[in-house]
Amino acid sequence: MDRISWNQYFMAQSHLLSLRSTCTRLMVGATIVRDKRIIAGGYNGSVSGGDHCIDEGCYVVDNHCIRTIHAEVNALLQCAKFGVPTDGAEIYVTHFPCLNCAKAIIQSGIKQVFYAKDYKNHPYAIELFQKANIAVVQVELEALMFEQQDKEKKEFTKVLLNHLEEAGVSKETVDLLAEKARALYSLPENKERV
């Protein structure tokens, strides 16, 4: 059995955290890691005890919801609240950090940012990360790694494609179906049929 990479592991944690978000516009999760250990996590939502977007609607000013605290800041504040140092740590975020989160990340001493999806990547945030010598790496989460019956589904698809081939369906059609299966299962080109 293949183990998932550390980057996939921590990014999965961020995606799991995002499911706790109370923002109806975008669900974001962030995980702070030091020495391959999770030290904090956060998701975007309202201040403790405050109204939530899922209950009251977003409080939008200048196209931004001002009701929420971003996931990255929530994770950083968790570290501050419990006295956990962030200097030299890494952060895994489901979406590219906004400009204000980028500044908070830099000030906290975090040395590497991993993110899954591009989201309004601000040029100044990118510039600030570069000037601060913070490596920014995109790590897309492979959704199928969490699929409980992934191997069975792939094997079933492989058997179906073989039966189609044996039944005389043209090679071009079977290859096209195999290509669609590869895309569905997010497999690289060089992998076998399914």
Coordinates of N, CA and C in Angstrom, one line a residue:
M1 N 0.8 -1.2 0.0 CA 0.0 0.0 0.0 C 0.9 1.2 0.0
D2 N 0.6 2.2 -0.9 CA 1.3 3.4 -1.0 C 0.8 4.4 0.1
R3 N 1.7 5.1 0.8 CA 1.3 6.1 1.7 C 1.2 7.4 1.0
I4 N 0.3 8.3 1.5 CA 0.3 9.6 0.9 C 1.5 10.4 1.3
S5 N 1.8 11.4 0.5 CA 3.0 12.3 0.9 C 2.6 13.2 2.0
W6 N 3.6 13.8 2.7 CA 3.4 14.7 3.8 C 2.5 15.9 3.3
N7 N 2.9 16.4 2.1 CA 2.1 17.5 1.6 C 0.7 17.2 1.4
Q8 N 0.4 16.0 0.8 CA -1.0 15.6 0.6 C -1.7 15.4 2.0
Y9 N -1.0 14.9 3.0 CA -1.5 14.6 4.3 C -2.0 16.0 5.0
F10 N -1.1 16.9 4.9 CA -1.4 18.2 5.6 C -2.4 19.0 4.8
M11 N -2.4 18.9 3.4 CA -3.4 19.6 2.6 C -4.7 19.0 2.9
A12 N -4.8 17.6 3.1 CA -6.1 17.0 3.4 C -6.6 17.5 4.7
Q13 N -5.8 17.8 5.6 CA -6.2 18.3 6.9 C -6.8 19.7 6.7
S14 N -6.2 20.5 5.8 CA -6.7 21.8 5.5 C -8.1 21.7 4.9
H15 N -8.3 20.8 4.0 CA -9.6 20.6 3.3 C -10.6 20.2 4.3
L16 N -10.2 19.3 5.2 CA -11.1 18.9 6.3 C -11.5 20.0 7.2
L17 N -10.6 20.9 7.5 CA -10.9 22.1 8.3 C -11.9 23.0 7.6
S18 N -11.7 23.1 6.3 CA -12.6 24.0 5.5 C -14.0 23.6 5.6
L19 N -14.3 22.4 5.9 CA -15.7 21.9 6.0 C -16.4 22.5 7.3
R20 N -15.6 23.1 8.2 CA -16.2 23.7 9.4 C -16.5 25.2 9.1
S21 N -16.1 25.7 7.9 CA -16.3 27.1 7.6 C -17.8 27.5 7.7
T22 N -18.0 28.7 8.2 CA -19.4 29.2 8.2 C -19.6 30.3 7.1
C23 N -18.6 30.5 6.3 CA -18.8 31.4 5.2 C -19.5 30.8 4.0
T24 N -20.4 31.4 3.4 CA -21.2 30.9 2.3 C -20.6 31.2 1.0
R25 N -19.6 32.1 1.0 CA -18.9 32.5 -0.3 C -17.8 31.6 -0.7
L26 N -16.9 31.2 0.3 CA -15.8 30.4 0.0 C -15.3 29.7 1.3
M27 N -15.2 28.4 1.3 CA -14.8 27.6 2.4 C -13.3 27.4 2.4
V28 N -12.6 27.9 3.4 CA -11.1 27.8 3.4 C -10.6 27.2 4.7
G29 N -9.6 26.4 4.6 CA -9.0 25.8 5.7 C -7.5 26.0 5.7
A30 N -6.9 26.1 6.9 CA -5.4 26.3 7.0 C -4.9 25.4 8.1
T31 N -3.7 24.8 7.8 CA -3.0 24.0 8.8 C -1.6 24.5 9.0
I32 N -1.2 24.8 10.2 CA 0.2 25.2 10.4 C 1.0 24.0 10.9
V33 N 2.2 23.8 10.4 CA 3.0 22.6 10.6 C 4.4 23.0 11.0
R34 N 5.0 22.3 12.0 CA 6.4 22.5 12.2 C 7.0 21.1 12.5
D35 N 8.1 20.8 11.9 CA 8.8 19.5 12.0 C 7.8 18.3 11.8
K36 N 7.0 18.4 10.8 CA 6.0 17.4 10.4 C 5.0 17.1 11.4
R37 N 4.7 18.1 12.3 CA 3.7 18.0 13.3 C 2.7 19.2 13.1
I38 N 1.4 18.9 13.2 CA 0.4 19.9 13.1 C 0.4 20.7 14.5
I39 N 0.6 22.0 14.4 CA 0.6 22.8 15.6 C -0.7 23.7 15.7
A40 N -1.4 23.9 14.6 CA -2.6 24.7 14.7 C -3.4 24.5 13.4
G41 N -4.7 24.8 13.5 CA -5.6 24.7 12.3 C -6.6 25.8 12.4
G42 N -7.1 26.2 11.3 CA -8.2 27.3 11.3 C -9.0 27.2 10.0
Y43 N -10.2 27.8 10.1 CA -11.1 27.9 9.0 C -11.7 29.3 9.0
N44 N -12.2 29.7 7.9 CA -12.8 31.1 7.8 C -14.2 31.1 8.4
G45 N -14.4 32.0 9.4 CA -15.7 32.0 10.1 C -15.7 33.3 10.9
S46 N -16.8 33.4 11.6 CA -17.0 34.6 12.4 C -16.3 34.5 13.8
V47 N -16.2 35.7 14.4 CA -15.6 35.7 15.8 C -16.4 34.8 16.7
S48 N -15.8 34.3 17.7 CA -16.5 33.4 18.7 C -17.7 34.1 19.3
G49 N -18.8 33.5 19.2 CA -20.0 34.1 19.7 C -20.7 35.0 18.8
G50 N -20.1 35.3 17.7 CA -20.7 36.3 16.7 C -21.7 35.6 15.8
D51 N -22.4 36.5 15.0 CA -23.3 35.9 14.0 C -22.5 35.3 12.9
H52 N -23.0 34.2 12.3 CA -22.4 33.5 11.2 C -23.0 33.8 9.9
C53 N -22.3 33.8 8.8 CA -22.8 34.0 7.5 C -23.8 33.0 7.1
I54 N -23.7 31.7 7.6 CA -24.6 30.7 7.2 C -26.0 31.0 7.9
D55 N -26.0 31.8 8.9 CA -27.2 32.1 9.6 C -27.8 33.5 9.2
E56 N -26.9 34.4 9.1 CA -27.3 35.8 8.9 C -27.0 36.4 7.5
G57 N -26.3 35.6 6.7 CA -25.8 36.1 5.4 C -24.5 36.8 5.5
C58 N -23.8 36.9 4.4 CA -22.5 37.5 4.4 C -22.7 39.0 4.6
Y59 N -21.7 39.7 5.3 CA -21.7 41.1 5.6 C -20.7 41.7 4.6
V60 N -21.1 42.0 3.4 CA -20.2 42.3 2.3 C -20.0 43.8 2.2
V61 N -18.8 44.3 2.2 CA -18.4 45.7 2.0 C -17.3 45.7 1.0
D62 N -17.4 46.4 0.0 CA -16.4 46.5 -1.1 C -16.0 45.1 -1.6
N63 N -17.1 44.3 -1.8 CA -16.9 42.9 -2.4 C -16.2 42.0 -1.4
H64 N -16.1 42.3 -0.2 CA -15.4 41.4 0.8 C -16.4 41.2 2.0
C65 N -16.5 40.0 2.5 CA -17.2 39.7 3.7 C -16.4 40.1 4.9
I66 N -16.9 41.1 5.6 CA -16.1 41.6 6.8 C -16.5 40.9 8.0
R67 N -17.5 40.0 8.0 CA -17.9 39.2 9.1 C -16.9 38.2 9.5
T68 N -16.1 37.6 8.5 CA -15.3 36.5 8.8 C -13.8 36.8 9.1
I69 N -13.2 36.0 9.8 CA -11.8 36.0 10.0 C -11.2 34.9 9.1
H70 N -10.2 35.2 8.3 CA -9.7 34.2 7.4 C -9.1 33.0 8.1
A71 N -9.0 31.9 7.4 CA -8.5 30.6 7.9 C -7.1 30.8 8.4
E72 N -6.2 31.4 7.6 CA -4.8 31.6 8.0 C -4.7 32.4 9.3
V73 N -5.5 33.4 9.4 CA -5.4 34.3 10.6 C -5.9 33.5 11.8
N74 N -7.0 32.8 11.6 CA -7.5 32.0 12.7 C -6.5 31.0 13.2
A75 N -5.8 30.3 12.3 CA -4.7 29.4 12.7 C -3.6 30.1 13.4
L76 N -3.2 31.3 12.9 CA -2.1 32.0 13.6 C -2.6 32.5 15.0
L77 N -3.8 32.9 15.1 CA -4.3 33.4 16.4 C -4.4 32.2 17.4
Q78 N -4.7 31.0 16.9 CA -4.7 29.9 17.8 C -3.3 29.7 18.4
C79 N -2.3 29.8 17.5 CA -0.9 29.7 18.0 C -0.6 30.8 19.1
A80 N -1.1 32.0 18.8 CA -0.8 33.1 19.7 C -1.6 32.9 21.0
K81 N -2.8 32.4 21.0 CA -3.6 32.2 22.2 C -3.0 31.1 23.1
F82 N -2.4 30.1 22.5 CA -1.8 29.0 23.3 C -0.3 29.0 23.4
G83 N 0.3 30.1 23.0 CA 1.8 30.3 23.1 C 2.6 29.3 22.3
V84 N 2.1 29.0 21.1 CA 2.8 28.1 20.2 C 3.6 28.9 19.2
P85 N 4.9 28.8 19.2 CA 5.7 29.6 18.2 C 5.5 29.2 16.7
T86 N 5.5 30.1 15.8 CA 5.3 29.8 14.4 C 6.6 30.0 13.6
D87 N 7.6 30.6 14.2 CA 8.8 30.9 13.5 C 9.4 29.6 12.9
G88 N 9.6 29.7 11.6 CA 10.1 28.5 10.8 C 9.1 27.5 10.4
A89 N 7.9 27.7 10.7 CA 6.8 26.7 10.4 C 6.4 26.8 8.9
E90 N 5.5 25.9 8.6 CA 4.9 25.9 7.2 C 3.4 26.0 7.4
I91 N 2.7 26.5 6.4 CA 1.3 26.6 6.4 C 0.7 26.0 5.1
Y92 N -0.3 25.2 5.3 CA -1.0 24.6 4.2 C -2.4 25.2 4.1
V93 N -2.8 25.8 3.0 CA -4.0 26.5 2.8 C -4.8 26.0 1.6
T94 N -6.1 25.9 1.7 CA -6.8 25.3 0.6 C -6.8 26.3 -0.6
H95 N -6.6 27.6 -0.4 CA -6.7 28.6 -1.4 C -5.5 29.6 -1.2
F96 N -5.0 30.2 -2.3 CA -3.9 31.1 -2.2 C -4.3 32.2 -1.2
P97 N -3.4 32.6 -0.3 CA -3.7 33.6 0.7 C -3.9 34.9 0.1
C98 N -4.9 35.7 0.7 CA -5.1 37.0 0.3 C -4.0 37.9 0.8
L99 N -4.0 39.2 0.4 CA -2.9 40.1 0.7 C -2.7 40.2 2.2
N100 N -3.8 40.4 2.9 CA -3.6 40.6 4.4 C -3.1 39.3 5.1
C101 N -3.6 38.2 4.6 CA -3.1 36.9 5.2 C -1.7 36.7 4.9
A102 N -1.3 37.1 3.6 CA 0.1 37.0 3.2 C 1.0 37.8 4.2
K103 N 0.6 39.0 4.5 CA 1.4 39.9 5.4 C 1.4 39.2 6.8
A104 N 0.3 38.7 7.3 CA 0.3 38.0 8.6 C 1.2 36.8 8.6
I105 N 1.2 36.0 7.5 CA 2.1 34.8 7.4 C 3.5 35.2 7.5
I106 N 3.9 36.3 6.8 CA 5.3 36.8 6.7 C 5.7 37.2 8.1
Q107 N 4.8 38.0 8.8 CA 5.2 38.5 10.1 C 5.3 37.5 11.2
S108 N 4.6 36.3 10.9 CA 4.6 35.2 11.9 C 5.8 34.4 11.9
G109 N 6.7 34.6 10.8 CA 7.9 33.8 10.7 C 7.7 32.5 9.9
I110 N 6.6 32.3 9.4 CA 6.4 31.1 8.6 C 7.3 31.2 7.4
K111 N 7.9 30.0 7.0 CA 8.9 30.0 6.0 C 8.5 29.4 4.7
Q112 N 7.3 28.7 4.7 CA 6.9 28.0 3.5 C 5.4 28.0 3.4
V113 N 4.8 28.3 2.3 CA 3.3 28.3 2.1 C 3.0 27.3 1.0
F114 N 2.1 26.4 1.4 CA 1.6 25.4 0.4 C 0.1 25.7 0.2
Y115 N -0.4 25.7 -1.0 CA -1.8 26.0 -1.2 C -2.3 25.1 -2.3
A116 N -3.6 24.8 -2.3 CA -4.2 23.9 -3.3 C -4.7 24.6 -4.5
K117 N -5.4 25.7 -4.3 CA -6.1 26.3 -5.5 C -5.7 27.8 -5.6
D118 N -5.6 28.2 -6.8 CA -5.4 29.7 -7.0 C -6.7 30.4 -6.7
Y119 N -6.6 31.5 -6.1 CA -7.8 32.3 -5.8 C -7.4 33.8 -5.7
K120 N -7.7 34.5 -6.7 CA -7.4 35.9 -6.8 C -6.0 36.2 -6.3
N121 N -5.0 35.5 -6.8 CA -3.6 35.6 -6.3 C -3.2 37.1 -6.6
H122 N -3.0 37.8 -5.5 CA -2.7 39.2 -5.6 C -1.2 39.4 -5.9
P123 N -0.8 40.1 -7.0 CA 0.6 40.3 -7.4 C 1.5 40.8 -6.2
Y124 N 0.9 41.7 -5.4 CA 1.7 42.2 -4.3 C 2.0 41.2 -3.2
A125 N 1.0 40.3 -3.0 CA 1.2 39.2 -2.1 C 2.4 38.3 -2.6
I126 N 2.3 38.0 -3.9 CA 3.4 37.2 -4.5 C 4.7 37.9 -4.3
E127 N 4.8 39.2 -4.6 CA 6.0 40.0 -4.4 C 6.5 39.9 -3.0
L128 N 5.6 40.1 -2.0 CA 6.0 40.1 -0.6 C 6.6 38.8 -0.2
F129 N 5.9 37.7 -0.7 CA 6.4 36.3 -0.4 C 7.9 36.2 -0.9
Q130 N 8.1 36.7 -2.2 CA 9.4 36.5 -2.8 C 10.4 37.4 -2.0
K131 N 10.1 38.6 -1.6 CA 11.0 39.4 -0.9 C 11.4 38.9 0.5
A132 N 10.4 38.2 1.1 CA 10.6 37.6 2.4 C 11.3 36.2 2.3
N133 N 11.6 35.8 1.1 CA 12.2 34.4 0.8 C 11.3 33.3 1.3
I134 N 10.0 33.5 1.2 CA 9.1 32.4 1.6 C 8.7 31.6 0.3
A135 N 9.0 30.3 0.3 CA 8.7 29.5 -0.8 C 7.2 29.3 -0.8
V136 N 6.6 29.4 -2.0 CA 5.1 29.2 -2.2 C 5.0 28.1 -3.2
V137 N 4.3 27.0 -2.8 CA 4.2 25.8 -3.6 C 2.7 25.4 -3.7
Q138 N 2.3 25.2 -5.0 CA 0.9 24.7 -5.2 C 0.9 23.2 -5.0
V139 N 0.0 22.7 -4.2 CA -0.1 21.2 -4.0 C -1.6 20.9 -4.1
E140 N -2.0 20.4 -5.2 CA -3.4 20.0 -5.4 C -3.6 18.7 -4.7
L141 N -4.8 18.7 -4.0 CA -5.1 17.5 -3.3 C -5.7 16.5 -4.3
E142 N -5.2 15.2 -4.2 CA -5.8 14.2 -5.0 C -7.0 13.6 -4.3
A143 N -8.2 14.0 -4.8 CA -9.4 13.7 -4.1 C -9.7 12.2 -4.0
L144 N -9.2 11.4 -5.0 CA -9.5 10.0 -5.0 C -8.7 9.2 -3.9
M145 N -7.7 9.8 -3.3 CA -6.9 9.1 -2.3 C -7.8 8.8 -1.1
F146 N -8.9 9.5 -1.0 CA -9.8 9.3 0.2 C -11.0 8.4 -0.2
E147 N -11.1 8.1 -1.4 CA -12.2 7.2 -1.9 C -12.0 5.8 -1.3
Q148 N -12.9 5.4 -0.5 CA -12.8 4.1 0.1 C -12.8 2.9 -0.8
Q149 N -13.5 3.0 -2.0 CA -13.5 1.9 -2.9 C -12.8 2.2 -4.2
D150 N -11.8 3.1 -4.1 CA -11.1 3.5 -5.3 C -10.5 2.4 -6.1
K151 N -9.8 1.5 -5.4 CA -9.1 0.4 -6.1 C -10.2 -0.5 -6.8
E152 N -11.3 -0.8 -6.1 CA -12.4 -1.6 -6.7 C -13.0 -0.9 -7.9
K153 N -13.2 0.4 -7.9 CA -13.7 1.1 -9.0 C -12.8 1.1 -10.2
K154 N -11.5 1.3 -9.9 CA -10.5 1.2 -11.0 C -10.5 -0.2 -11.6
E155 N -10.5 -1.2 -10.8 CA -10.4 -2.6 -11.3 C -11.7 -2.9 -12.1
F156 N -12.8 -2.4 -11.7 CA -14.1 -2.7 -12.4 C -14.1 -2.0 -13.7
T157 N -13.6 -0.7 -13.8 CA -13.5 0.0 -15.0 C -12.5 -0.7 -16.0
K158 N -11.4 -1.2 -15.5 CA -10.5 -1.9 -16.3 C -11.1 -3.1 -16.9
V159 N -11.9 -3.9 -16.1 CA -12.5 -5.1 -16.6 C -13.6 -4.7 -17.7
L160 N -14.3 -3.7 -17.5 CA -15.3 -3.2 -18.5 C -14.6 -2.9 -19.8
L161 N -13.5 -2.1 -19.7 CA -12.8 -1.7 -20.9 C -12.3 -3.0 -21.7
N162 N -11.8 -3.9 -20.9 CA -11.3 -5.2 -21.5 C -12.5 -5.9 -22.2
H163 N -13.6 -6.0 -21.6 CA -14.8 -6.6 -22.1 C -15.2 -5.9 -23.4
L164 N -15.2 -4.6 -23.4 CA -15.5 -3.9 -24.6 C -14.6 -4.2 -25.8
E165 N -13.3 -4.3 -25.4 CA -12.3 -4.6 -26.5 C -12.5 -6.0 -27.0
E166 N -12.8 -7.0 -26.1 CA -13.1 -8.4 -26.5 C -14.4 -8.5 -27.3
A167 N -15.3 -7.6 -27.1 CA -16.6 -7.6 -27.8 C -16.5 -7.0 -29.1
G168 N -15.3 -6.5 -29.5 CA -15.1 -6.0 -30.8 C -15.3 -4.5 -31.0
V169 N -15.5 -3.8 -29.9 CA -15.6 -2.3 -29.9 C -14.2 -1.8 -30.4
S170 N -14.3 -0.8 -31.3 CA -13.0 -0.3 -32.0 C -12.0 0.1 -30.9
K171 N -10.8 0.0 -31.3 CA -9.7 0.4 -30.4 C -9.7 1.9 -30.1
E172 N -10.1 2.7 -31.1 CA -10.2 4.1 -30.9 C -11.3 4.5 -29.8
T173 N -12.4 3.8 -29.9 CA -13.5 4.0 -28.9 C -13.1 3.6 -27.5
V174 N -12.4 2.4 -27.4 CA -12.0 1.9 -26.1 C -10.9 2.9 -25.6
D175 N -10.0 3.3 -26.4 CA -8.9 4.3 -26.0 C -9.6 5.6 -25.5
L176 N -10.6 6.1 -26.2 CA -11.3 7.3 -25.8 C -11.9 7.1 -24.4
L177 N -12.6 6.0 -24.2 CA -13.2 5.7 -22.9 C -12.1 5.6 -21.8
A178 N -11.0 4.9 -22.2 CA -9.9 4.8 -21.2 C -9.4 6.2 -20.8
E179 N -9.3 7.1 -21.8 CA -8.8 8.4 -21.6 C -9.8 9.2 -20.6
K180 N -11.1 9.0 -20.8 CA -12.1 9.6 -19.9 C -12.0 9.0 -18.5
A181 N -11.8 7.7 -18.4 CA -11.6 7.1 -17.1 C -10.4 7.6 -16.4
R182 N -9.3 7.8 -17.2 CA -8.1 8.4 -16.6 C -8.3 9.8 -16.0
A183 N -9.1 10.6 -16.8 CA -9.4 11.9 -16.3 C -10.3 11.9 -15.1
L184 N -11.3 10.9 -15.1 CA -12.1 10.8 -13.9 C -11.4 10.4 -12.7
Y185 N -10.4 9.5 -12.8 CA -9.6 9.0 -11.7 C -8.4 9.8 -11.5
S186 N -8.2 10.9 -12.2 CA -7.0 11.8 -12.1 C -5.7 11.1 -12.2
L187 N -5.6 10.2 -13.2 CA -4.4 9.4 -13.4 C -3.5 10.1 -14.4
P188 N -2.2 10.1 -14.2 CA -1.3 10.6 -15.1 C -1.3 9.8 -16.4
E189 N -0.9 10.4 -17.5 CA -0.9 9.8 -18.8 C -0.2 8.4 -18.9
N190 N 0.9 8.3 -18.2 CA 1.8 7.2 -18.3 C 1.3 6.0 -17.5
K191 N 0.2 6.1 -16.8 CA -0.3 5.0 -16.0 C -1.0 4.0 -17.0
E192 N -1.1 2.8 -16.5 CA -1.9 1.8 -17.4 C -3.3 2.3 -17.5
R193 N -4.0 1.6 -18.3 CA -5.3 2.0 -18.8 C -6.2 2.6 -17.7
V194 N -6.4 2.0 -16.6 CA -7.1 2.5 -15.5 C -6.5 2.2 -14.2

